[in-house]
Coordinates of C-alpha atoms in Angstrom, one line a residue:
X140 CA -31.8 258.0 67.7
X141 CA -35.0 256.4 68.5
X142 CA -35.4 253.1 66.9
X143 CA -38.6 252.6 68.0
X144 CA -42.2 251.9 66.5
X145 CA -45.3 253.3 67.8
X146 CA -48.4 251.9 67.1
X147 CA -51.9 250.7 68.2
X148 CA -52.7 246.9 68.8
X149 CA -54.0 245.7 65.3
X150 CA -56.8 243.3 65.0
X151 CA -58.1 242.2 62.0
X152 CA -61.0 244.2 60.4
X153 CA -64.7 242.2 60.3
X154 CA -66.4 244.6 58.6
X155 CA -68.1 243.5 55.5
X156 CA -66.0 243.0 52.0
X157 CA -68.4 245.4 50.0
X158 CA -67.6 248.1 51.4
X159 CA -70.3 251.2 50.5
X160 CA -67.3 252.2 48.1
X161 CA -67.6 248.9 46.4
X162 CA -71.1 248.2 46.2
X163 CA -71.6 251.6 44.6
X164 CA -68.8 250.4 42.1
X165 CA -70.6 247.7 41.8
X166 CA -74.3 248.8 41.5
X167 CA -72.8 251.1 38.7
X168 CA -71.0 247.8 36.6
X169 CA -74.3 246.1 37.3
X170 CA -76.6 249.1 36.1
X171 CA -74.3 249.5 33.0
X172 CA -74.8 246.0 32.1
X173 CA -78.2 246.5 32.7
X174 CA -79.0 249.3 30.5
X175 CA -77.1 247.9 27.6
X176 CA -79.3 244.7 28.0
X177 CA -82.3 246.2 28.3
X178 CA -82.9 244.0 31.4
X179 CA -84.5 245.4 35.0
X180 CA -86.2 242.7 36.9
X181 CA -83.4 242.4 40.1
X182 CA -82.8 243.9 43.6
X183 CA -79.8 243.9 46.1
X184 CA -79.4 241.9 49.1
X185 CA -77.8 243.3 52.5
X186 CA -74.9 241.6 51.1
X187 CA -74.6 244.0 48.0
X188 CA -74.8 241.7 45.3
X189 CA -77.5 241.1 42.7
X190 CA -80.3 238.4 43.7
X191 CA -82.7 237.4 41.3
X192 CA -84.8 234.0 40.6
X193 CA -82.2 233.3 38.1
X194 CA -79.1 233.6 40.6
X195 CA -76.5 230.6 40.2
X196 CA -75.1 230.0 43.6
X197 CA -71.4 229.1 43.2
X198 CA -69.5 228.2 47.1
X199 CA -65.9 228.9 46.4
X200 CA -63.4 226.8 48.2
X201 CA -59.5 228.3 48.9
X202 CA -57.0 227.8 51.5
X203 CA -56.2 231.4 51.2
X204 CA -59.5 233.5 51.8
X205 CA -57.8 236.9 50.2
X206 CA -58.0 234.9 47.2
X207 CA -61.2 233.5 47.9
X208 CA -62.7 236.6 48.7
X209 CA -60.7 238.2 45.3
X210 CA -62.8 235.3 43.3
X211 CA -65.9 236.3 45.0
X212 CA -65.7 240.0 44.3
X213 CA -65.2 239.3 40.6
X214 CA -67.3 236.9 40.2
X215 CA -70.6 238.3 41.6
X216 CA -69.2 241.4 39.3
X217 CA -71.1 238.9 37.0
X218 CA -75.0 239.4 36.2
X219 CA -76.9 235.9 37.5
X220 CA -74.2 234.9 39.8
X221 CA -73.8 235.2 43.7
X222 CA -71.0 233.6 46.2
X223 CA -73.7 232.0 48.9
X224 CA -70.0 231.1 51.2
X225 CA -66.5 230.9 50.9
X226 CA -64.8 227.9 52.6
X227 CA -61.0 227.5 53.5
X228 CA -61.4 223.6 54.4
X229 CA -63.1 220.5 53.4
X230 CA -64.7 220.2 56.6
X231 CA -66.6 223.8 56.2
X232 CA -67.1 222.9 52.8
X233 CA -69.0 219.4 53.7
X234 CA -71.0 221.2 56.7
X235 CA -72.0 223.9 54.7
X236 CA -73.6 222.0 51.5
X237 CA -75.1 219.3 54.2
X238 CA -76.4 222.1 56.3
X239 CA -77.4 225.1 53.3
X240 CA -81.2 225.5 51.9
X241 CA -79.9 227.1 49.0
X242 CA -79.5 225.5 45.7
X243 CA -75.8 225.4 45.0
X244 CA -75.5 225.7 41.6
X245 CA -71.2 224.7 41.0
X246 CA -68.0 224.6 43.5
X247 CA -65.0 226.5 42.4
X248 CA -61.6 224.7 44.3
X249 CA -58.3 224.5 44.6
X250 CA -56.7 221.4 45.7
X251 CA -54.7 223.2 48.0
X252 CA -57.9 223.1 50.3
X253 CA -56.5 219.7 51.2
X254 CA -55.7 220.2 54.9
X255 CA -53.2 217.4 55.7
X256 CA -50.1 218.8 54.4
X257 CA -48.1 215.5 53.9
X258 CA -47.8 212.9 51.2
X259 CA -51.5 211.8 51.7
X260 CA -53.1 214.7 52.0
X261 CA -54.4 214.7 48.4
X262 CA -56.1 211.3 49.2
X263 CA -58.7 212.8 51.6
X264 CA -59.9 215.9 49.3
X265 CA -60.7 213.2 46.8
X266 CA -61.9 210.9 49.2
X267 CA -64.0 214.5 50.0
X268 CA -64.6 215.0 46.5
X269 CA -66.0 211.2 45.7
X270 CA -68.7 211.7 48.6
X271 CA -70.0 215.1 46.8
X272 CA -70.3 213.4 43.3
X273 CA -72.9 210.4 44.9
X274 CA -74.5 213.3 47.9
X275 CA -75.0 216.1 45.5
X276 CA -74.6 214.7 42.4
X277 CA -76.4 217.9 40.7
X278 CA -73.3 220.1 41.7
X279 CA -71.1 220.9 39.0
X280 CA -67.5 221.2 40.2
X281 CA -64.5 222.8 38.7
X282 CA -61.0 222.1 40.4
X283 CA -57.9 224.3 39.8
X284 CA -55.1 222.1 41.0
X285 CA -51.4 223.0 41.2
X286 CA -50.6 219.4 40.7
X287 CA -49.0 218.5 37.2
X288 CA -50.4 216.1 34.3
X289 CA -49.5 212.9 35.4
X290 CA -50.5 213.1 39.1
X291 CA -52.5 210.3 40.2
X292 CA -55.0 213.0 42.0
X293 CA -55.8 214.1 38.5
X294 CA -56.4 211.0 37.0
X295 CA -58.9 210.3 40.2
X296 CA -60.6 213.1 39.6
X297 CA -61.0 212.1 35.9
X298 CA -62.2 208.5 36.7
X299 CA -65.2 210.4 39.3
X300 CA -66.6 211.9 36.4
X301 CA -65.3 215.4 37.2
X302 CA -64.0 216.9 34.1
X303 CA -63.6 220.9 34.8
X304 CA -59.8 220.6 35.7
X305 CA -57.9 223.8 35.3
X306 CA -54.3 223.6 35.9
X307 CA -53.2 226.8 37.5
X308 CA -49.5 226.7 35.3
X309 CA -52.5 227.6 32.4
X310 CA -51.5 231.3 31.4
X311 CA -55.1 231.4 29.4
X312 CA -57.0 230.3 32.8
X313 CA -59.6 233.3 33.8
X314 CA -62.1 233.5 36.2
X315 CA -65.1 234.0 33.2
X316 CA -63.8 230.2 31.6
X317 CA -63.8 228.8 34.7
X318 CA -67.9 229.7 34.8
X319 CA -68.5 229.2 31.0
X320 CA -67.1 225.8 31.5
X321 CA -69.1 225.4 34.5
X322 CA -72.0 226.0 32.4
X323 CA -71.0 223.7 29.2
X324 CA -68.6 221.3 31.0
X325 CA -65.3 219.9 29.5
X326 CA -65.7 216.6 27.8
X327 CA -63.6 213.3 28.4
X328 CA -61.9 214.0 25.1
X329 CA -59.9 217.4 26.9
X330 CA -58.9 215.7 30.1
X331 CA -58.6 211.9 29.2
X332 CA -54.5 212.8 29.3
X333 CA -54.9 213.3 32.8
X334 CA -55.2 209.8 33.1
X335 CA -52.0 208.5 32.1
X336 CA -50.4 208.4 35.8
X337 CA -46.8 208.6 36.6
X338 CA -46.0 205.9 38.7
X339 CA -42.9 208.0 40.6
X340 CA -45.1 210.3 42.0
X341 CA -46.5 208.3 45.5
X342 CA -49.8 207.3 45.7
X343 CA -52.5 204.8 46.6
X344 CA -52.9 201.4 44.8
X345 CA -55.3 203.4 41.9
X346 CA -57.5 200.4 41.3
X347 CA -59.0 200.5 45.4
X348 CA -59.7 204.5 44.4
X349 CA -61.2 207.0 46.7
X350 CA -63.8 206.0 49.1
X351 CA -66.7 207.8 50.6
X352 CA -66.5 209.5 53.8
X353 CA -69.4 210.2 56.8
X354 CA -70.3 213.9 56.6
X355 CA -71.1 215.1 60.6
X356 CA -73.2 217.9 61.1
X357 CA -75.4 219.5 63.4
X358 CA -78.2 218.4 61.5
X359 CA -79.3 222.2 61.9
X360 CA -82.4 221.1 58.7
X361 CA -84.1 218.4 61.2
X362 CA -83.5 220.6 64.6
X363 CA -84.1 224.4 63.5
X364 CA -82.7 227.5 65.2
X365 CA -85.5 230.0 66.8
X366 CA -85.7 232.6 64.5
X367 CA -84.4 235.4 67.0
X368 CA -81.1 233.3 67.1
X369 CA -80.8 232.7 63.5
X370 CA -81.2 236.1 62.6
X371 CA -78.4 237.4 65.1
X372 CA -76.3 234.7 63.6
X373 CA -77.1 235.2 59.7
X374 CA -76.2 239.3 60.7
X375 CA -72.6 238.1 62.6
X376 CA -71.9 235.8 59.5
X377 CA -72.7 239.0 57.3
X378 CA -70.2 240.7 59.1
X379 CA -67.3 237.9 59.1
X380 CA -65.2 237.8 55.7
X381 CA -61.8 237.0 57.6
X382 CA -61.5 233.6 58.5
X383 CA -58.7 232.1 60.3
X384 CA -56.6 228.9 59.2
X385 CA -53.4 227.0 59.5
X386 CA -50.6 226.3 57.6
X387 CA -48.3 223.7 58.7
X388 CA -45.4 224.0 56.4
X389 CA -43.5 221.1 54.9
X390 CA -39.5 221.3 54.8
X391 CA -39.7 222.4 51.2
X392 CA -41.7 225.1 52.3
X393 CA -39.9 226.6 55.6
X394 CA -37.0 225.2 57.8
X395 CA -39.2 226.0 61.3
X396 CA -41.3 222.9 61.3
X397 CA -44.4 222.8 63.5
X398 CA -45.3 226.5 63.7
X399 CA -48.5 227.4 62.2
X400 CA -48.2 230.3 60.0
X401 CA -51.4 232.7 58.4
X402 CA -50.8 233.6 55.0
X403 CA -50.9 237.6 54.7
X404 CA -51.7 239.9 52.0
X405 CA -49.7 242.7 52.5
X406 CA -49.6 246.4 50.8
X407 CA -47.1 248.7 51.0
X408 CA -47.1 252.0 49.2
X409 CA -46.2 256.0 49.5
X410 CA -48.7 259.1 50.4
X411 CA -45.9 260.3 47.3
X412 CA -43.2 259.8 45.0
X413 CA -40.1 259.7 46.6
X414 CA -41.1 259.1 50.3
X415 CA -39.4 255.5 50.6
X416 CA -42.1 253.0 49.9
X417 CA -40.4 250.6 48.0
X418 CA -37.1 251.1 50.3
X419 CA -39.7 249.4 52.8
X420 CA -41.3 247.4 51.0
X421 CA -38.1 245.4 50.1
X422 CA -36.8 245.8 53.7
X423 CA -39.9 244.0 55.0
X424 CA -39.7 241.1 52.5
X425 CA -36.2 240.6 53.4
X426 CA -36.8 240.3 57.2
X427 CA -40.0 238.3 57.0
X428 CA -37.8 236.0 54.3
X429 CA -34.9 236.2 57.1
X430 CA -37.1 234.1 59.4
X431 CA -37.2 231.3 56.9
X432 CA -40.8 232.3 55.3
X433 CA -41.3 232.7 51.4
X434 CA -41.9 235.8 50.4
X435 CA -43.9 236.7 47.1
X436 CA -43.2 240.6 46.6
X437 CA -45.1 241.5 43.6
X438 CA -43.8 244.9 42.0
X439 CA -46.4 248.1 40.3
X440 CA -47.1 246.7 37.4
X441 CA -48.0 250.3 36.0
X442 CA -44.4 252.0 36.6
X443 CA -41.7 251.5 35.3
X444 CA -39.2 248.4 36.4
X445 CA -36.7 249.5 40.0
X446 CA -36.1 246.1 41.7
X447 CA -34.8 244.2 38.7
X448 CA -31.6 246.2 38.6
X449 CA -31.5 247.3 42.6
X450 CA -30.6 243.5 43.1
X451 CA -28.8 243.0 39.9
X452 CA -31.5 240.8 38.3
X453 CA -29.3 240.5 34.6
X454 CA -26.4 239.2 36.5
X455 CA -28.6 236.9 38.5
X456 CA -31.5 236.1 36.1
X457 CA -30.4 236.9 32.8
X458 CA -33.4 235.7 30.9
X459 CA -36.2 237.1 33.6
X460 CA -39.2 238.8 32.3
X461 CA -41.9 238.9 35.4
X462 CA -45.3 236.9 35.1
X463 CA -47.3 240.2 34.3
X464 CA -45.8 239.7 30.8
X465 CA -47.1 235.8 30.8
X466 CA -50.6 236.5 31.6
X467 CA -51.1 239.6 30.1
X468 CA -49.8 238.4 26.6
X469 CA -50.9 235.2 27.1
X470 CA -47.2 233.8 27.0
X471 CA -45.2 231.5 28.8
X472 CA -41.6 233.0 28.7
X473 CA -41.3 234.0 32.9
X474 CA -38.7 231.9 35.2
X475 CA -39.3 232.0 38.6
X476 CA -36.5 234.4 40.9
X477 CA -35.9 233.3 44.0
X478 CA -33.6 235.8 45.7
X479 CA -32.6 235.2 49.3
X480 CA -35.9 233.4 49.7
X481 CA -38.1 236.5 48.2
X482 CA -40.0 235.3 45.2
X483 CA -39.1 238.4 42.8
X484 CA -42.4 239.2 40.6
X485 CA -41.2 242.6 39.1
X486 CA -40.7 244.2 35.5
X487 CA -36.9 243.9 33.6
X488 CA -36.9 247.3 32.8
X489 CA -34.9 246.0 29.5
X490 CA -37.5 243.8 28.3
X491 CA -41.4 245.1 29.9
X492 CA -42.6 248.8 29.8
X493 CA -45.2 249.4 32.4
X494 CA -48.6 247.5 32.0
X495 CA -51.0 250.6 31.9
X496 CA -53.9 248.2 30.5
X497 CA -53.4 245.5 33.4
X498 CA -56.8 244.6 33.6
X499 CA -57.5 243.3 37.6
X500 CA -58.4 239.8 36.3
X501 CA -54.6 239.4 34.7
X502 CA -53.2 241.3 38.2
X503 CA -55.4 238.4 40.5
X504 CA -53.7 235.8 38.1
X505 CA -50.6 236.6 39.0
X506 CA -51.7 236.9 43.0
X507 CA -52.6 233.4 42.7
X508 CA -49.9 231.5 41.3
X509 CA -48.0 232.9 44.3
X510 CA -47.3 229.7 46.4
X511 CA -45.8 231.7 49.6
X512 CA -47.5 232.6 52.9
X513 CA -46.4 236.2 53.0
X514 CA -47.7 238.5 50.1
X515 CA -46.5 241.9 49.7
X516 CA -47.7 244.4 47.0
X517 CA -45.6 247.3 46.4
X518 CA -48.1 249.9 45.5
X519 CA -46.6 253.1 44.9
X520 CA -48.3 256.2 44.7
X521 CA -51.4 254.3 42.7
X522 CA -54.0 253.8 45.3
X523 CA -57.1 255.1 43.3
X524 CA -56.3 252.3 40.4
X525 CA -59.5 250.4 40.8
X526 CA -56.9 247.4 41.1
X527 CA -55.5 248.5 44.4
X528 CA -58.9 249.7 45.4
X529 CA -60.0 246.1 45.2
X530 CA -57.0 244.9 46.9
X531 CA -57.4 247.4 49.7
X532 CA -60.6 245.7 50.4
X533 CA -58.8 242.0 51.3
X534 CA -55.6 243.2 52.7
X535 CA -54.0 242.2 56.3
X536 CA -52.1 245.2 56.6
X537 CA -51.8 248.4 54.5
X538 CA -48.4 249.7 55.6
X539 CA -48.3 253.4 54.4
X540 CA -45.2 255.5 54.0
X541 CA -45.0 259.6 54.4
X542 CA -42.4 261.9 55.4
X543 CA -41.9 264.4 58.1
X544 CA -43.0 266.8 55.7
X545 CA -45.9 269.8 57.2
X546 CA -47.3 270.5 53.6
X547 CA -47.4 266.7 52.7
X548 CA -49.2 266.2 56.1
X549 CA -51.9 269.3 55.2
X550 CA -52.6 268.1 51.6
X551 CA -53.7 264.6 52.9
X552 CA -55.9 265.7 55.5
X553 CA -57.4 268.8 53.3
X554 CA -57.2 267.1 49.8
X555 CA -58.0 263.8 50.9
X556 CA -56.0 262.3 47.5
X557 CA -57.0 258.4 48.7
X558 CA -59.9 258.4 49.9
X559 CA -59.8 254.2 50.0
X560 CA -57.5 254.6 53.0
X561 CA -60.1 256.9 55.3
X562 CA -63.4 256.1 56.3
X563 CA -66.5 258.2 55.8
X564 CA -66.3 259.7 59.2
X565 CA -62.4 261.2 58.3
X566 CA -61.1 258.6 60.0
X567 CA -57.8 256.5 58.8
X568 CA -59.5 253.0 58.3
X569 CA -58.5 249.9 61.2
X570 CA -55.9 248.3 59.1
X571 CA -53.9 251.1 57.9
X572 CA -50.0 251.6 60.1
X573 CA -48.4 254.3 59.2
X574 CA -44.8 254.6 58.5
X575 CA -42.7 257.9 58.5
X576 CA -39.6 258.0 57.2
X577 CA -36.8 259.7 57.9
X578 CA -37.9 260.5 61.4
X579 CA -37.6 261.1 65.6
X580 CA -39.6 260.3 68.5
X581 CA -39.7 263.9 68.8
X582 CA -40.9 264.7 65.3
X583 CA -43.5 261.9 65.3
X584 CA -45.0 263.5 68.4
X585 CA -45.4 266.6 67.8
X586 CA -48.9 267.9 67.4
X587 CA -48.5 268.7 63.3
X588 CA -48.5 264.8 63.0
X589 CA -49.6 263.9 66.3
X590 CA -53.1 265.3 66.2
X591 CA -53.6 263.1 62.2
X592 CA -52.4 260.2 62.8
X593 CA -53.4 257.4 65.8
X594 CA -50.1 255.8 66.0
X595 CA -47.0 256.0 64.1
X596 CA -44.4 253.9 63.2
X597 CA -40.8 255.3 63.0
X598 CA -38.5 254.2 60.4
X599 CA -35.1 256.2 61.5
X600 CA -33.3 258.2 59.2
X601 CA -30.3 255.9 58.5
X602 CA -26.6 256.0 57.5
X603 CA -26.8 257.3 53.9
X604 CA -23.2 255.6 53.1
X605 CA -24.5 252.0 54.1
X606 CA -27.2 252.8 52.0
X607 CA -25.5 253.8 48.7
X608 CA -22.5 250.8 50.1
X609 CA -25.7 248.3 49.4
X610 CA -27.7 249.9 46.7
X611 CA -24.0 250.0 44.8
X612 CA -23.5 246.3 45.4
X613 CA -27.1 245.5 44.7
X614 CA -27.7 243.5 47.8
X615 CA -30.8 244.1 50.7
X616 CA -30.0 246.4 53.2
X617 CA -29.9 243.8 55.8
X618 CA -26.6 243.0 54.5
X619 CA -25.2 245.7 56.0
X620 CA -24.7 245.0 59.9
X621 CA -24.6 248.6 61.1
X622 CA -28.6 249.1 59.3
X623 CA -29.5 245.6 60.9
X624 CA -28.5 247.1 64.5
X625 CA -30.0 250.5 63.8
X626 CA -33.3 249.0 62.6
X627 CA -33.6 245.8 65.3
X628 CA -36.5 247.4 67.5
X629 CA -38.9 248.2 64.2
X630 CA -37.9 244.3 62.8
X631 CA -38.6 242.7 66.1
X632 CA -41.8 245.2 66.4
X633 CA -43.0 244.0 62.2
X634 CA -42.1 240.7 62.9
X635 CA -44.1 240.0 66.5
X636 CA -47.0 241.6 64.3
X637 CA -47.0 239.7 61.4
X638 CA -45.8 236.2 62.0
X639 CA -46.3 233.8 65.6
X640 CA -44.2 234.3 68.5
X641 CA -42.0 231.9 68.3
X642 CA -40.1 233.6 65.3
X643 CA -39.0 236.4 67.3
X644 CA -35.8 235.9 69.3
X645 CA -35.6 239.3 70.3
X646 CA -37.9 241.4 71.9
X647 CA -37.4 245.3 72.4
X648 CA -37.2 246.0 75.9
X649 CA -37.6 249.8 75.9
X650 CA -41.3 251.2 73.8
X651 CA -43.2 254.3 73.7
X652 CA -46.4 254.7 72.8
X653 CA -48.6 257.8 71.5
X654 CA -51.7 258.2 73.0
X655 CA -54.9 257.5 71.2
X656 CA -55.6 260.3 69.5
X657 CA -59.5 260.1 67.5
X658 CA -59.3 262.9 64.5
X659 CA -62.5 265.0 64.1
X660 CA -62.7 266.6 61.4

């Protein structure tokens, strides 16, 4: 048995987030809006979005730019709104409004933007926050902070004047408040409770407050670029959506201190029922989580509920109902699951029927109240749901699962059924890997699957009575010692992909590789 994988070097995709696909979604929301308004004065940009004299810019500032961008997409979705920059630090976020002759209208944050992850590192972003209430003092600024009332950060940012605090706990937080309180403001009378401090929580002395800071640029205004360079650089930026950053984890976070880890948004999901997508989907959490990583692994809302009694969730979380049931009904009955480090966000079959109204607001909700590095979206079969389509868009890695199957292979090359996973040339897009079950070196090669797909990953077909051994006892696969050895090559080969070297203490010594194969069709 070959337990091998086979695939091309990945490197992150820099093509632009609006894809044509999505800026014709777009124009079409924009154009319905339009109509029903009676309005036509407005153009598009290169960027795809609508610009107009009116235009609020809004610079939205996350540590996690699949977020960031997620916040973006929806929120120039909006008529008279456009995302000049997204920033993933303070230090972008001061260079950029020092160094920008736009007019920046409001900044959207989170207070995980704080880059010192210790006991202080709160203390600079409002040290970062106090110098942007006296610099730009006509920038309105709404913070969504995972820190709970009675943090001394809260009250600080109550005491600077800034009002537009959103909790992220907050089950009736959207993304359209967050702008129509950017527009009206909160007043004293809504957040004055923030400033009741608890005094166990460490902080500075509260009376010496946050102090200003000296912003360093290139002073780029006084010392412009020649217009030949600028325009090469504002076309490169246009290109770059992905941006790299660090995450140095604390010990509550991840027992391997001092290896910097890049959060991933992951999607897994099946070219059709029955092919094994979530059977991979759960394996990957579980190794990635194996490795001392948190795992968020975020079930299809839109099908009914699997994982909740594959790991015997009513024995082990009685009273769990996922947080699609919070936010959708505006609730606050979900508990978190933590099972062997995988944060469990799927249905209880006894309790939810699928969510076929999930509207991608509610869905980008849940996304964000994940507080893990790893990500993983089990998809399914539902790749055209405008959701996924979205998602597609902002994912690391689209891991998609077929079989060794001839007529499955034809209808997805003659019927194209997801067409967000090709390009327009018939080509599979840069950060698809694809993932047949069931199979052999030898049927992976062979010209029926050869000549589709680039590379191939192989997931072997394993012992079906350690399978059923673990789906009876309700525990992962990895579990079982005899799947752990038969699957080693494709964990080490996932893992070495996905997370930094130094989490993989075994490589594979023996690979093959297919040859580049580029489909014309």
């Amino acid at each position: 048995m070959n337990r091998i994988c086979v695939r091309k070097n990945y490197q992150e995709k820099t093509s632009n987030f609006l894809t044509n696909k999505t800026f014709n979604m777009l124009l079409r929301c924009e154009e319905r809006t339009l109509a029903l308004t009676g309005q036509s004065a407005f153009f598009f940009s290169e960027r795809g979005v609508i610009v107009n004299a009116d235009n609020k810019h809004i610079v939205v500032g996350m540590i996690d730019p699949a977020m960031a961008n997620a916040f973006k997409t929806f929120i120039q979705k909006k008529e008279g709104y456009i995302i000049p920059e997204v920033v993933v630090s303070e230090e972008d976020l001061l260079k950029y409004l020092e160094e920008t002759d736009d007019e920046i209208y409001g900044l959207i944050l989170t207070s995980d933007l704080a880059k010192k992850l210790n006991d202080l590192r709160l203390d600079y972003l409002s040290n970062v926050l106090v110098t942007l209430r006296e610099k730009f003092p006509h920038i309105r600024i709404a913070i969504l902070s995972s820190e709970r009332v009675g943090h001394p950060f809260l009250a600080e940012l109550v005491n600077m004047g800034i009002y537009n605090i959103f909790l992220r706990q907050d089950n009736n937080l959207s993304v359209q408040l967050i702008l129509d309180v950017l527009e009206s403001g909160k007043s004293f009378g809504e957040v004055s409770l923030f400033r009741k401090v608890d005094p166990g929580i460490p902080w500075r002395k509260m009376d010496s407050g946050p102090s200003t800071i000296k912003i360093e640029t290139s002073n780029k205004r006084n010392h412009p670029e020649p217009k030949e360079k600028k325009q090469e650089k504002e076309k490169r930026d246009k290109q770059i959506i992905k941006r790299e950053f660090n995450i140095n984890f604390q010990q509550t976070e991840t027992k391997v201190i001092g290896v910097t880890v890049q959060p991933k948004l992951i999607l897994v999901g099946g070219a059709a029922n029955r092919v094994g997508s979530s059977f991979f989907a759960h394996y990957l959490s579980f190794i990635l989580a194996e490795k001392d990583i948190s795992v968020s692994y975020l079930e299809n809302p839109y099908r009914y509920g699997y994982t909740y009694d594959r790991y015997w969730g009513e024995g082990l979380s009685g009273n769990y109902v996922s947080p699609f049931c919070d936010f959708h009904f505006q609730r606050d009955d979900s508990t978190d699951w933590n099972y062997k480090n995988v944060y469990m966000n799927v249905l209880n079959p006894l309790k939810e029927n699928p969510y076929d109204k999930l509207e991608f607001e509610t869905f980008l909700k849940v996304l964000l109240s994940q507080r893990t590095p790893i990500k993983i979206v089990d998809v399914g079969v539902d790749w055209n749901n405008e959701i996924y389509l979205e998602l597609c868009q902002m994912a690391d890695y689209i891991f998609f699962i077929t079989e060794p199957d001839p007529f499955l292979n034809q209808v997805l090359i003659e019927k194209r059924p997801y067409p967000s996973l090709m390009k327009d040339n018939g080509e599979w897009i840069d950060n698809l890997q694809i993932v047949m079950n069931k199979a052999t070196y030898k049927i992976a090669n062979h010209s029926i699957f050869n000549d589709v797909f680039d590379d191939i990953w192989i997931l072997p077909d394993l012992n079906r009575e350690e399978i059923f051994k673990c789906e009876s006892e309700r525990v992962p696969i990895t579990n079982s010692k005899r799947l752990v050895e038969d699957l080693e090559s494709l964990t080490n080969e996932l893992i070495e992909m996905i997370l930094p070297q130094e989490f993989l203490k075994k490589k594979t010594k023996t690979k093959w590789k297919f040859p580049k194969i580029t489909v014309s069709r």
